[in-house]
CSV table of C-alpha atoms in Angstrom, one decimal:
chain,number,residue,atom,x,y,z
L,1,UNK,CA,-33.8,87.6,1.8
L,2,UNK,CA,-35.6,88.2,4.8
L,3,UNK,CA,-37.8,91.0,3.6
L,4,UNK,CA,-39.2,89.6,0.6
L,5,UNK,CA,-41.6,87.3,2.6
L,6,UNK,CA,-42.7,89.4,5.3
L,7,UNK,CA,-43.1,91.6,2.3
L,8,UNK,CA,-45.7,89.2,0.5
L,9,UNK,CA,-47.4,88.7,3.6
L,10,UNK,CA,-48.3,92.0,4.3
L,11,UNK,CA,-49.6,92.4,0.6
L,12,UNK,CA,-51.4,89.2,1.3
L,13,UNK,CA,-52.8,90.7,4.0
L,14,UNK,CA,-54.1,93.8,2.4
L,15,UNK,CA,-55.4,91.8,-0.7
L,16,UNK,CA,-57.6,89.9,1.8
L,17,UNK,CA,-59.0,92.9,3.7
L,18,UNK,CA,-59.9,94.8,0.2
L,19,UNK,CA,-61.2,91.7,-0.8
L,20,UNK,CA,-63.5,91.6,2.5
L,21,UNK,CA,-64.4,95.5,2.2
L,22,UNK,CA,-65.4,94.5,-1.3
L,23,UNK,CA,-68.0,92.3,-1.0
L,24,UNK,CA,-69.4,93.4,2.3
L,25,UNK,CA,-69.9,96.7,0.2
L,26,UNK,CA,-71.6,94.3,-2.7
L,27,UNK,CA,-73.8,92.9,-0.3
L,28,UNK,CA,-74.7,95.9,1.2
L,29,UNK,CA,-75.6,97.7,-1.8
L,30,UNK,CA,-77.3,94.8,-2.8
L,31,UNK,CA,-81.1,95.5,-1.9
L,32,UNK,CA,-81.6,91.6,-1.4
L,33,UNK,CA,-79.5,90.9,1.1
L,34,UNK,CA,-80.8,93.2,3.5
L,35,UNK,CA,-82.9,90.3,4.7
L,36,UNK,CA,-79.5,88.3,5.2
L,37,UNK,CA,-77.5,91.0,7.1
L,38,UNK,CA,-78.3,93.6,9.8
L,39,UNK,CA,-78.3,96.8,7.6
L,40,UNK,CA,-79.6,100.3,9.4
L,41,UNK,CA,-78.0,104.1,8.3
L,42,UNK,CA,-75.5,105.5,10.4
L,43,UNK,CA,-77.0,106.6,13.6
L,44,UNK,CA,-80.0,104.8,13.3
L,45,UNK,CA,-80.8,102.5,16.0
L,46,UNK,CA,-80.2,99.0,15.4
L,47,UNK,CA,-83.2,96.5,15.8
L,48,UNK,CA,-83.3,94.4,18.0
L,49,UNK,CA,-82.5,90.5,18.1
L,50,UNK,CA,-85.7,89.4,17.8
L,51,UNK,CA,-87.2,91.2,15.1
L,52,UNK,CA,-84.6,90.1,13.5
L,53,UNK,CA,-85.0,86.3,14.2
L,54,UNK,CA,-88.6,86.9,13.0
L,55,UNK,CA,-88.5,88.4,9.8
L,56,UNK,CA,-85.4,86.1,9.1
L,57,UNK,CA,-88.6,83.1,10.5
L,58,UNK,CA,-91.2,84.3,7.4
L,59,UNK,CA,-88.3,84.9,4.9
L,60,UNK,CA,-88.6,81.9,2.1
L,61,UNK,CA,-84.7,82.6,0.9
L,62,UNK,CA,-83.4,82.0,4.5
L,63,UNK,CA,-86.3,79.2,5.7
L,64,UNK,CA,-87.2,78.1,2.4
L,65,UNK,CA,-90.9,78.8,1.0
L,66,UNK,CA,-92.6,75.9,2.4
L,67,UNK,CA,-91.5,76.6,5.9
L,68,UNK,CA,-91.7,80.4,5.7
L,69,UNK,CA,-95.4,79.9,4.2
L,70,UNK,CA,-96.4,78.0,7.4
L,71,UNK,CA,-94.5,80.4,9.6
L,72,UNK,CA,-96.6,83.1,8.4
L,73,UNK,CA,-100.2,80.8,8.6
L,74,UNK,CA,-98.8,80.5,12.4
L,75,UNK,CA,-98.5,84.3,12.8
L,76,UNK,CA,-102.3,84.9,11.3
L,77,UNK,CA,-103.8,82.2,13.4
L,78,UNK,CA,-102.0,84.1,16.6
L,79,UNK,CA,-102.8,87.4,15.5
L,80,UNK,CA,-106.8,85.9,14.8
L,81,UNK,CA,-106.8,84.5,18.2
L,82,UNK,CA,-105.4,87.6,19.9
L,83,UNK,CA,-107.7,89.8,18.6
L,84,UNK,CA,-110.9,87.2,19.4
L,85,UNK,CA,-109.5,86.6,22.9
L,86,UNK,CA,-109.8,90.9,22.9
L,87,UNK,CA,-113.3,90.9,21.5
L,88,UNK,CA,-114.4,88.4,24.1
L,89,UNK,CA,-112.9,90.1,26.9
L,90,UNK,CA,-114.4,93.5,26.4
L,91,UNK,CA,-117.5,91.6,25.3
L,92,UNK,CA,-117.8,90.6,28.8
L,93,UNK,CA,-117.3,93.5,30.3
L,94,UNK,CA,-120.0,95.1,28.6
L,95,UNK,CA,-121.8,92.2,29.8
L,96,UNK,CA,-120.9,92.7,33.6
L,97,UNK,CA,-121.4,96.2,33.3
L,98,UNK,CA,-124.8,95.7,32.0
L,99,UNK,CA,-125.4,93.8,34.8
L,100,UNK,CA,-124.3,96.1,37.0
L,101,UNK,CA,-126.1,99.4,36.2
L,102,UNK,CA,-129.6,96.8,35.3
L,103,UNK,CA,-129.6,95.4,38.3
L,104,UNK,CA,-131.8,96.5,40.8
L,105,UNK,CA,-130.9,97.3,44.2
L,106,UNK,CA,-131.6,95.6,47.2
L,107,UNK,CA,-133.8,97.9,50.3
L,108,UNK,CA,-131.9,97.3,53.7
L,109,UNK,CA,-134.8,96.0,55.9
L,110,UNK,CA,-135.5,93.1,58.4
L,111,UNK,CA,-136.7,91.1,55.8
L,112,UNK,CA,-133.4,90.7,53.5
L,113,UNK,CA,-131.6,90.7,57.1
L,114,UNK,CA,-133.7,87.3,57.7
L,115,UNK,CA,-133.0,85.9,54.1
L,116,UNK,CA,-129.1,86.1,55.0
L,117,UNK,CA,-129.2,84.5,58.0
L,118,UNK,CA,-132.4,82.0,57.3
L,119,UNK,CA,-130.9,78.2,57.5
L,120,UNK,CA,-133.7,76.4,58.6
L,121,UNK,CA,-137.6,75.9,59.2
L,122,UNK,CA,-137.0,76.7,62.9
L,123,UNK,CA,-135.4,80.0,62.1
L,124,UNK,CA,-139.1,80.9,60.6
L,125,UNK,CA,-139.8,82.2,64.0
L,126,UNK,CA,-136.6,82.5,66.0
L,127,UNK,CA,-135.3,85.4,63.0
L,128,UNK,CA,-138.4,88.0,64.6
L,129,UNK,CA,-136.8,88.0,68.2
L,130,UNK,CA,-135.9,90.7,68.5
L,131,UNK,CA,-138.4,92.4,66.5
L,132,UNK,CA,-137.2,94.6,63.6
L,133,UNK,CA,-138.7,97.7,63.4
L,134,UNK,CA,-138.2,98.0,59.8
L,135,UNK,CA,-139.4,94.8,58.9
L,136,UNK,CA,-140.9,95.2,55.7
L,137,UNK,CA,-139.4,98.7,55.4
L,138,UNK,CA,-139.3,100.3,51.4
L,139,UNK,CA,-141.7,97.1,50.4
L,140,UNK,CA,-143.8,98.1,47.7
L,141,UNK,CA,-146.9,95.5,47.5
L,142,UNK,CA,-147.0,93.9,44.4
L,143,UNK,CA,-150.4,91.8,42.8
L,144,UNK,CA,-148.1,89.3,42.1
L,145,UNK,CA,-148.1,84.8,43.5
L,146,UNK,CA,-145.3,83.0,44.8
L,147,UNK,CA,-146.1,80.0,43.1
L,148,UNK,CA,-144.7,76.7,44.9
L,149,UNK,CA,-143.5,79.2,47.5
L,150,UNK,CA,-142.1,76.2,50.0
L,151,UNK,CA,-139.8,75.4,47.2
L,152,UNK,CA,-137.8,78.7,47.7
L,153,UNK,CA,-134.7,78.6,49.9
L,154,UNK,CA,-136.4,81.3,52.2
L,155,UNK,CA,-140.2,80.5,52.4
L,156,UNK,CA,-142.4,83.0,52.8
L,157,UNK,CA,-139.7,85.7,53.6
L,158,UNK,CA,-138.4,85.6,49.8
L,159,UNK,CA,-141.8,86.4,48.9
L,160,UNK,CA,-142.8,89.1,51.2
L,161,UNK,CA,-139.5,90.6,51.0
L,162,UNK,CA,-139.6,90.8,46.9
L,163,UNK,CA,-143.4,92.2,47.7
L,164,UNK,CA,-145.2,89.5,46.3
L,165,UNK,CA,-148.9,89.6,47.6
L,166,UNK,CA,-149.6,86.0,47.7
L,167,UNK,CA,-147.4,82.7,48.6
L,168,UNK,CA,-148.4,78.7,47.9
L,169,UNK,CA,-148.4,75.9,50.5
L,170,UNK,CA,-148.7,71.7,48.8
L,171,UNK,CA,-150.1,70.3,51.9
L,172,UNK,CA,-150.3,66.6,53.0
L,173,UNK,CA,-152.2,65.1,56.1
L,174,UNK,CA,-149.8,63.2,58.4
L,175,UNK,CA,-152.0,62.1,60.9
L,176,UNK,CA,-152.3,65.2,63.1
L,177,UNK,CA,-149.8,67.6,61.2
L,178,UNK,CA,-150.2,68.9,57.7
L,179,UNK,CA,-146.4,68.5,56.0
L,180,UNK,CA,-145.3,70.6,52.9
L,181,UNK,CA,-144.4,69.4,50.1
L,182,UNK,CA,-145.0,69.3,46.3
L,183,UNK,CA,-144.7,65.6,46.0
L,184,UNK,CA,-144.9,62.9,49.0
L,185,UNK,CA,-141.0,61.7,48.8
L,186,UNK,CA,-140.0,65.4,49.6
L,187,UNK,CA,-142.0,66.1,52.9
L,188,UNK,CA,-140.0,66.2,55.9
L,189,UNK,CA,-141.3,66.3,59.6
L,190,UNK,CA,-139.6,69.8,60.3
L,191,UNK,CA,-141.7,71.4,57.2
L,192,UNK,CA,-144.8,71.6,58.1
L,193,UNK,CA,-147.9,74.1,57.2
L,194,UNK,CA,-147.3,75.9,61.0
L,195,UNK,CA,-143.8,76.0,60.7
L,196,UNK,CA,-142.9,77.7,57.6
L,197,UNK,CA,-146.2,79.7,57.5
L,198,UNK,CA,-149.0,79.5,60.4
L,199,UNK,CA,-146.5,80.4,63.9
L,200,UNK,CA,-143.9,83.0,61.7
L,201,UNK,CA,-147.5,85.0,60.4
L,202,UNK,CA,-148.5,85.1,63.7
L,203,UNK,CA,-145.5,86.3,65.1
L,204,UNK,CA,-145.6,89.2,62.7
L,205,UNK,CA,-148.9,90.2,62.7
L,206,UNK,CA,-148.9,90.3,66.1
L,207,UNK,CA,-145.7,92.7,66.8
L,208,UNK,CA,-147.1,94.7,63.6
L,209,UNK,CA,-150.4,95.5,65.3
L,210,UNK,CA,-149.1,95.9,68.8
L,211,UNK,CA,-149.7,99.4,69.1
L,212,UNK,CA,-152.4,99.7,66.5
L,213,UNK,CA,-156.3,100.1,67.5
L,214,UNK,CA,-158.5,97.0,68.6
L,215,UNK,CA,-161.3,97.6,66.0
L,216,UNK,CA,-158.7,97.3,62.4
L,217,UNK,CA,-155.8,95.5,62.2
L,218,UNK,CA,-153.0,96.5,59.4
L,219,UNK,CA,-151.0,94.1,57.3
L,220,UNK,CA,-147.6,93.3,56.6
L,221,UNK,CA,-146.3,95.4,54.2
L,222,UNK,CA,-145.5,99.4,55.6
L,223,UNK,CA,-146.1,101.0,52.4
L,224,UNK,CA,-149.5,100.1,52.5
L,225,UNK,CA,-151.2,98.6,55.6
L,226,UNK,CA,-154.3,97.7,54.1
L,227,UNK,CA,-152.6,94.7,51.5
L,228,UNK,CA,-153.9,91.2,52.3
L,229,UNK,CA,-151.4,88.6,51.7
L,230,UNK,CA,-153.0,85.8,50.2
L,231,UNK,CA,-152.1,82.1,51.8
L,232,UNK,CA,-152.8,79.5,49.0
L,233,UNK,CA,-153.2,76.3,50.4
L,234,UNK,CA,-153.2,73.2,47.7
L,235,UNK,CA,-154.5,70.4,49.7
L,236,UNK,CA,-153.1,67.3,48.4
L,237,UNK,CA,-154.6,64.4,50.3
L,238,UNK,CA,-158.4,63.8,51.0
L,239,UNK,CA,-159.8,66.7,50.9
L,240,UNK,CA,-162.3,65.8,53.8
L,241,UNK,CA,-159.8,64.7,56.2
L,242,UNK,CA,-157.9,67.2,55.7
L,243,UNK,CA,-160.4,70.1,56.0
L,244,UNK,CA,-161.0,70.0,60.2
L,245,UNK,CA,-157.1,69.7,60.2
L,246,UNK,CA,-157.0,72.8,58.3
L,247,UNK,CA,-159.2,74.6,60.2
L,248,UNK,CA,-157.6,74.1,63.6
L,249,UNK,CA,-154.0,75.1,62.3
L,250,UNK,CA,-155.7,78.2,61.3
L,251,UNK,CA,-157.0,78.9,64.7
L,252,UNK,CA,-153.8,81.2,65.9
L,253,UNK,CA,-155.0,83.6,62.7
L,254,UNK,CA,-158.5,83.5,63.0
L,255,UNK,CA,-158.2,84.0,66.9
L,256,UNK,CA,-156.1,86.9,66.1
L,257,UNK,CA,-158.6,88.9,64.0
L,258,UNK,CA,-156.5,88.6,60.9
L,259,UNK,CA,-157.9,86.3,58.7
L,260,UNK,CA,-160.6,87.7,55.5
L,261,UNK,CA,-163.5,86.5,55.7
L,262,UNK,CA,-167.6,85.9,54.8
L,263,UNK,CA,-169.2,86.8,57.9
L,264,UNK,CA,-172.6,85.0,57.7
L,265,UNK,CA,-174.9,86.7,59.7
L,266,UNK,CA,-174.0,90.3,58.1
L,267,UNK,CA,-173.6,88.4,54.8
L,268,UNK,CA,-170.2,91.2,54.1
L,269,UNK,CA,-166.9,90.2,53.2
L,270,UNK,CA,-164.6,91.4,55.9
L,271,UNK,CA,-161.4,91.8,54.9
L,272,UNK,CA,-158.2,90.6,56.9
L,273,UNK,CA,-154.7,90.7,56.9
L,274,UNK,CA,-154.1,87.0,55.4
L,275,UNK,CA,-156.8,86.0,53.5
L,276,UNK,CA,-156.7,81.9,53.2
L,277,UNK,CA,-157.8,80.4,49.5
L,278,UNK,CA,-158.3,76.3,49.5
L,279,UNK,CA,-157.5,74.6,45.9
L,280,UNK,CA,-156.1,71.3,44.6
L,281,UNK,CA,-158.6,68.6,46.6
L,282,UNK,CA,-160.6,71.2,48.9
L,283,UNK,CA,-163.5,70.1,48.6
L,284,UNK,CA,-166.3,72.9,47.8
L,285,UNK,CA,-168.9,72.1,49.5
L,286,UNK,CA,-166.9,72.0,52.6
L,287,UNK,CA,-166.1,75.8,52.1
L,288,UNK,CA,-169.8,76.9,51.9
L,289,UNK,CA,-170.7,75.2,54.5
L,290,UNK,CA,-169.1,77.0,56.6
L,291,UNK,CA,-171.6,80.4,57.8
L,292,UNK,CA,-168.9,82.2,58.8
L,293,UNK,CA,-166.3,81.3,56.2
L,294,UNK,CA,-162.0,81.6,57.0
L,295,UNK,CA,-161.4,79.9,54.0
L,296,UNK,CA,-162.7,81.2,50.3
L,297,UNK,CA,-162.5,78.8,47.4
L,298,UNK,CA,-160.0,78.6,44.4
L,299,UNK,CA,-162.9,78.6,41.7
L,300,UNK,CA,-162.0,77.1,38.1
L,301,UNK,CA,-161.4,80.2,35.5
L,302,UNK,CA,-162.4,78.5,32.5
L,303,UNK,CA,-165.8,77.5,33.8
L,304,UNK,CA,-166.6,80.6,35.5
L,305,UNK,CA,-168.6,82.7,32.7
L,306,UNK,CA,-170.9,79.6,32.2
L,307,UNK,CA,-170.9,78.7,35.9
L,308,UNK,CA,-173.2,81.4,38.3
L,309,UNK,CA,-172.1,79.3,41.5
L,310,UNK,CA,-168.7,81.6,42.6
L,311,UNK,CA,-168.8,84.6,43.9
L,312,UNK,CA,-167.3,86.9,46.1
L,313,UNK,CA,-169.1,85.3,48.9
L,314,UNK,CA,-167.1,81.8,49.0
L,315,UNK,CA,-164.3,82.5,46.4
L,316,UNK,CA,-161.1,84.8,46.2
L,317,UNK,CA,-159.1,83.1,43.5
L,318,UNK,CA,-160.1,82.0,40.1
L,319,UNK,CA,-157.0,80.1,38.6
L,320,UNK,CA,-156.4,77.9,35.4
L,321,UNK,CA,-153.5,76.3,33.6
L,322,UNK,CA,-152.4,78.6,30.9
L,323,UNK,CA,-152.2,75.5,28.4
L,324,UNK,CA,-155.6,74.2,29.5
L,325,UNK,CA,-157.4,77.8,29.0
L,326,UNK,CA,-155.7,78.8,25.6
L,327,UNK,CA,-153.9,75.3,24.1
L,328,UNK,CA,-149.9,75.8,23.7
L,329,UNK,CA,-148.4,79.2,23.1
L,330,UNK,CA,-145.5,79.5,21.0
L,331,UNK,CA,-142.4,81.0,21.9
L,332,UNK,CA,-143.5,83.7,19.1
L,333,UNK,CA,-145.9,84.9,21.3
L,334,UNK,CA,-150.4,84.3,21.8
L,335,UNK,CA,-152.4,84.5,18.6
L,336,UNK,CA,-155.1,86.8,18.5
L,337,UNK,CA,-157.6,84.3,19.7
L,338,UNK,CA,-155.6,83.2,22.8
L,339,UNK,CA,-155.4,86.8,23.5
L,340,UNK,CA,-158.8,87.2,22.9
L,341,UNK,CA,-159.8,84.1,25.4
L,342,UNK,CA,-157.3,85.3,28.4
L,343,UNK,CA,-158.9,89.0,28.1
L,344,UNK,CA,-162.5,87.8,28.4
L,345,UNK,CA,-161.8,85.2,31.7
L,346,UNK,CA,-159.9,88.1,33.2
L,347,UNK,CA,-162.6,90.3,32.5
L,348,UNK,CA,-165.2,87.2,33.7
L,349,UNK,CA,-163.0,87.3,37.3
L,350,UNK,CA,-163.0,91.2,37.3
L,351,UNK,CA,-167.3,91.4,37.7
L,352,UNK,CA,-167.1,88.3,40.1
L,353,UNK,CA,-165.3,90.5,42.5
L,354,UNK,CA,-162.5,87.5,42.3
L,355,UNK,CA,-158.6,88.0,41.6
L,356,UNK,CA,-158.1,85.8,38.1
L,357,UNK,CA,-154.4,84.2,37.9
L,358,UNK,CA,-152.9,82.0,35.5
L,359,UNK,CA,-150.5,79.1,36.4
L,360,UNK,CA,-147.8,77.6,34.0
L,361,UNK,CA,-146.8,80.3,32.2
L,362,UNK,CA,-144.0,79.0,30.4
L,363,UNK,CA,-140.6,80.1,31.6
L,364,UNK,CA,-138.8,79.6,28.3
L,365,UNK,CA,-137.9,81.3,26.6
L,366,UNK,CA,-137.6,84.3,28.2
L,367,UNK,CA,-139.0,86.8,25.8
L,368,UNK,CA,-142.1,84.6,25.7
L,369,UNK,CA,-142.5,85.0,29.8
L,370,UNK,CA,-142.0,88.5,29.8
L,371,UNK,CA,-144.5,88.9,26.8
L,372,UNK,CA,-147.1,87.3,28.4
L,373,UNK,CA,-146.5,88.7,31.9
L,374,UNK,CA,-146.9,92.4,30.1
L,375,UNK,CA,-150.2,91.3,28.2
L,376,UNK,CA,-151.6,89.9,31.5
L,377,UNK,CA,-151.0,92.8,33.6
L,378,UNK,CA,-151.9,95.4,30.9
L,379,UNK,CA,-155.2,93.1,30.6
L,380,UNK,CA,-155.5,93.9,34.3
L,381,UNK,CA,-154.9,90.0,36.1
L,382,UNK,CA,-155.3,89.6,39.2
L,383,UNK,CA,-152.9,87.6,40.4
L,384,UNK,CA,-149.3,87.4,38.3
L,385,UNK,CA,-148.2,83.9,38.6
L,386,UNK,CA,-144.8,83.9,39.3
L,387,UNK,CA,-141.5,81.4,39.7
L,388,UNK,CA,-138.9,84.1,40.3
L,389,UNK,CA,-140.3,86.6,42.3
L,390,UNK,CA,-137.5,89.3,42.2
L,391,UNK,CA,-137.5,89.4,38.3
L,392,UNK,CA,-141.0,90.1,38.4
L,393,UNK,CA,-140.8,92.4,40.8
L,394,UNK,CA,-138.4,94.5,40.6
L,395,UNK,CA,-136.5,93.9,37.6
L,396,UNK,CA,-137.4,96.6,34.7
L,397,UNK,CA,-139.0,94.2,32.0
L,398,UNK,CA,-137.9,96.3,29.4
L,399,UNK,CA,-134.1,95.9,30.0
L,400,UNK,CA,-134.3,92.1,30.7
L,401,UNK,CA,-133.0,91.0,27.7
L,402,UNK,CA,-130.7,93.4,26.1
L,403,UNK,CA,-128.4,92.7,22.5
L,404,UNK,CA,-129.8,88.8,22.8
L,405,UNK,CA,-128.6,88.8,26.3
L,406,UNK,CA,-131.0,87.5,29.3
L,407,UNK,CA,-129.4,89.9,32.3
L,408,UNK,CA,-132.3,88.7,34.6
C-alpha cells in the first residue's frame, strides 16, 4: 500500500518536468519570444544585463507601445545630443587651433618686458633703469596711429612695442600741468602729458643716442633709426592758454635735439626723432607764428585741395573723420565714389609733402575695418588710424576672419 503513492508521485514528478521542458522548448522555438527570454546558441557569449534591460525598455510587448514609443524618442534625443555635444567639441578645437598657428608671435625685447610689468604712470620712467639694450629690438616701424593712445593699459609702450609710428595725447590745462584725458571726468593728477609721454621719451632718446655722434640723432625703433614717431597732441581747453604751456613741457625734447622741425632762418624742415603735431583747439595762427617752429599743424583733409595755406612748412598731419569726408559706409564696403573721394585727398596730402590719416574708421564689423584698412594703404595713406594696434600690425589681414570666424 505503501508503494502506490510514492509511485504517483514520482510520475507526478516527471509529468511536471516534461511539461516544463515542453514549453520552455515552445518558447524557445518560438521566434517572438526571444525578446522575453535570454536566448544565445550554445557557446555563444551571453549578453549582458544591460542590453538586456534596454531592448526589453523599447520593446512595446513588454512596456506597452505608448511607453516603448517614448523610450525610443528618449534614445534619439540622447543620441542627437551626443553627437552635437561632439560636433561642438571638435568645432572648437579647430577653433583654438586656428588660433594658435594664426596668431602671431610675440619678439622678446625690453619693450614687451615693460608691458608685463607696467602698473602705473610712475613706472613710465622707472621700467628704463636699468637700460635694456634691446629695447625696441625685432621692431619693425609701421605708418600706422595709436589713436586715443592714453586709453591703452600701457601708453606709449603698447604702441611703440606693436611699431606703431605715431601715438595720441587729449590734453587739458590744469593750471600749470597739462592732464590726459579724453573727457574732463577721467583726468587724474598722476596722468599727465610729462608723465606718460614727455620724461619716458626723454629717457629713451637719451640712452639711445648715448654713444651716437653730436651732429644726428637716431630714433627709437633699431630696425630703422631714421623713423620719427609722431606725438599727436589734441589740445582740449583754450587753445591760447594752453599753447606757452605746451611749449615749455616740450622743452626737455627740443633741448635735446630731438624734436622735427621748420627752422626759420634756413627755411628747411629738419627732421627729428619725435616730431610734435597740435590738433583739436591749437590754434593756427599760434603755430606759424613761431620762426622756428617745434610744433607743425594738424591741417583739415577735406579742405586741403581748395585751401593753398598748408604745407610742409607748418603742417605734418592732414586728418578728417571718415564719415565727414565720404558720408556713412556700409558694412558692404565704399561705393565707387567714396573710393573715389578718399584716393584724391590722399593723393591731395601726398604733393603737400603732409602724411593724410583718417579717424573713425568703423570698427564693426570686422570685414568692413579690414576692407578699408587694405584700400587705404594700397591707396598709399599716410597715417593708418588705428584702435588695436597689434591687429594692425602684425596680424596677417588675410587670415583675420576665417570660416565666419573673427580670430583677431
Amino acid at each position: 500500500m505503501a508503494v502506490l503513492p510514492l509511485f504517483s508521485r514520482l510520475s507526478s514528478r516527471r509529468s511536471d518536468s516534461l511539461s516544463d521542458t515542453s514549453l520552455s522548448e515552445r518558447r524557445l522555438s518560438d521566434p517572438s519570444n526571444k525578446s522575453l527570454y535570454t536566448y544565445h546558441e550554445p557557446g555563444q557569449k551571453a549578453p549582458h544585463r544591460w542590453a538586456v534591460r534596454f531592448k526589453s525598455r523599447l520593446d512595446p510587448r513588454i512596456v506597452g507601445k505608448k511607453k516603448a514609443r517614448r523610450n525610443r524618442v528618449v534614445v534619439v534625443v540622447a543620441l542627437i545630443v551626443a553627437l552635437g555635444g561632439i560636433a561642438v567639441l571638435v568645432w572648437f578645437s579647430l577653433v583654438l587651433t586656428l588660433i594658435d598657428r594664426l596668431t602671431p608671435t610675440v619678439p622678446s625685447n625690453g619693450l614687451q618686458r615693460i608691458l608685463k610689468t607696467w602698473k602705473s604712470p610712475a613706472d613710465s620712467v622707472a621700467a628704463l633703469s636699468p637700460w635694456p639694450e634691446d629695447f625696441s629690438q625685432g621692431i619693425p616701424p609701421v605708418q600706422c596711429h595709436s589713436h586715443n593712445d592714453y586709453w591703452r593699459s600701457v601708453p606709449l609702450y603698447e604702441a611703440m612695442a606693436a611699431g606703431c609710428t605715431g601715438v595720441e595725447a587729449d590734453i587739458w590745462l590744469e593750471g600749470s600741468d597739462l592732464l590726459v584725458g579724453h573727457r574732463k571726468r577721467s583726468l587724474s593728477p598722476d596722468r599727465t602729458l610729462k608723465t606718460l609721454y614727455i620724461d619716458p621719451l626723454t629717457t629713451i632718446l637719451s640712452n639711445v643716442n648715448a654713444n651716437s655722434s653730436a651732429n644726428s640723432s637716431v630714433g627709437i625703433f633699431d630696425v630703422d633709426h631714421t623713423t620719427s614717431l609722431t606725438l599727436l597732441i589734441d589740445i582740449k581747453t583754450d587753445g591760447n592758454a594752453t599753447w606757452p604751456v605746451l611749449l615749455n613741457h616740450l622743452a626737455p625734447l627740443r633741448s635735446g635735439g630731438w624734436l622735427s622741425h621748420w627752422n626759420g632762418t634756413s627755411k628747411t624742415l629738419v627732421h627729428g626723432p619725435v616730431t610734435v603735431v597740435g590738433t583739436g583747439n591749437t590754434v593756427f595762427d599760434l603755430v606759424v607764428a613761431e620762426e622756428d617752429r617745434y610744433v607743425f599743424f594738424d591741417a583739415p583733409l577735406n579742405d586741403l585741395a581748395q585751401n593753398s595755406t598748408y604745407t610742409s612748412e607748418n603742417s605734418y598731419y592732414t586728418s578728417v573723420s571718415l564719415k565727414k569726408a565720404v558720408g556713412v559706409v556700409w558694412p558692404w564696403g565704399p561705393t565707387d565714389n567714396q573710393k573715389q573721394i578718399m584716393q584724391k585727398m590722399i593723393s591731395a596730402a601726398s604733393e603737400r609733402g603732409l602724411l593724410s590719416r583718417f579717424w573713425s574708421i568703423p570698427s564693426w564689423p570686422v570685414s568692413l575695418r579690414m576692407r578699408l584698412w587694405r584700400f587705404l594703404v594700397d591707396r598709399g595713406v599716410g597715417m593708418l588710424n588705428v584702435d588695436d594696434v597689434v591687429e594692425a600690425t602684425r596680424w596677417n589681414w588675410d587670415w583675420c576672419i576665417v570660416a565666419g570666424l573673427v580670430l583677431c
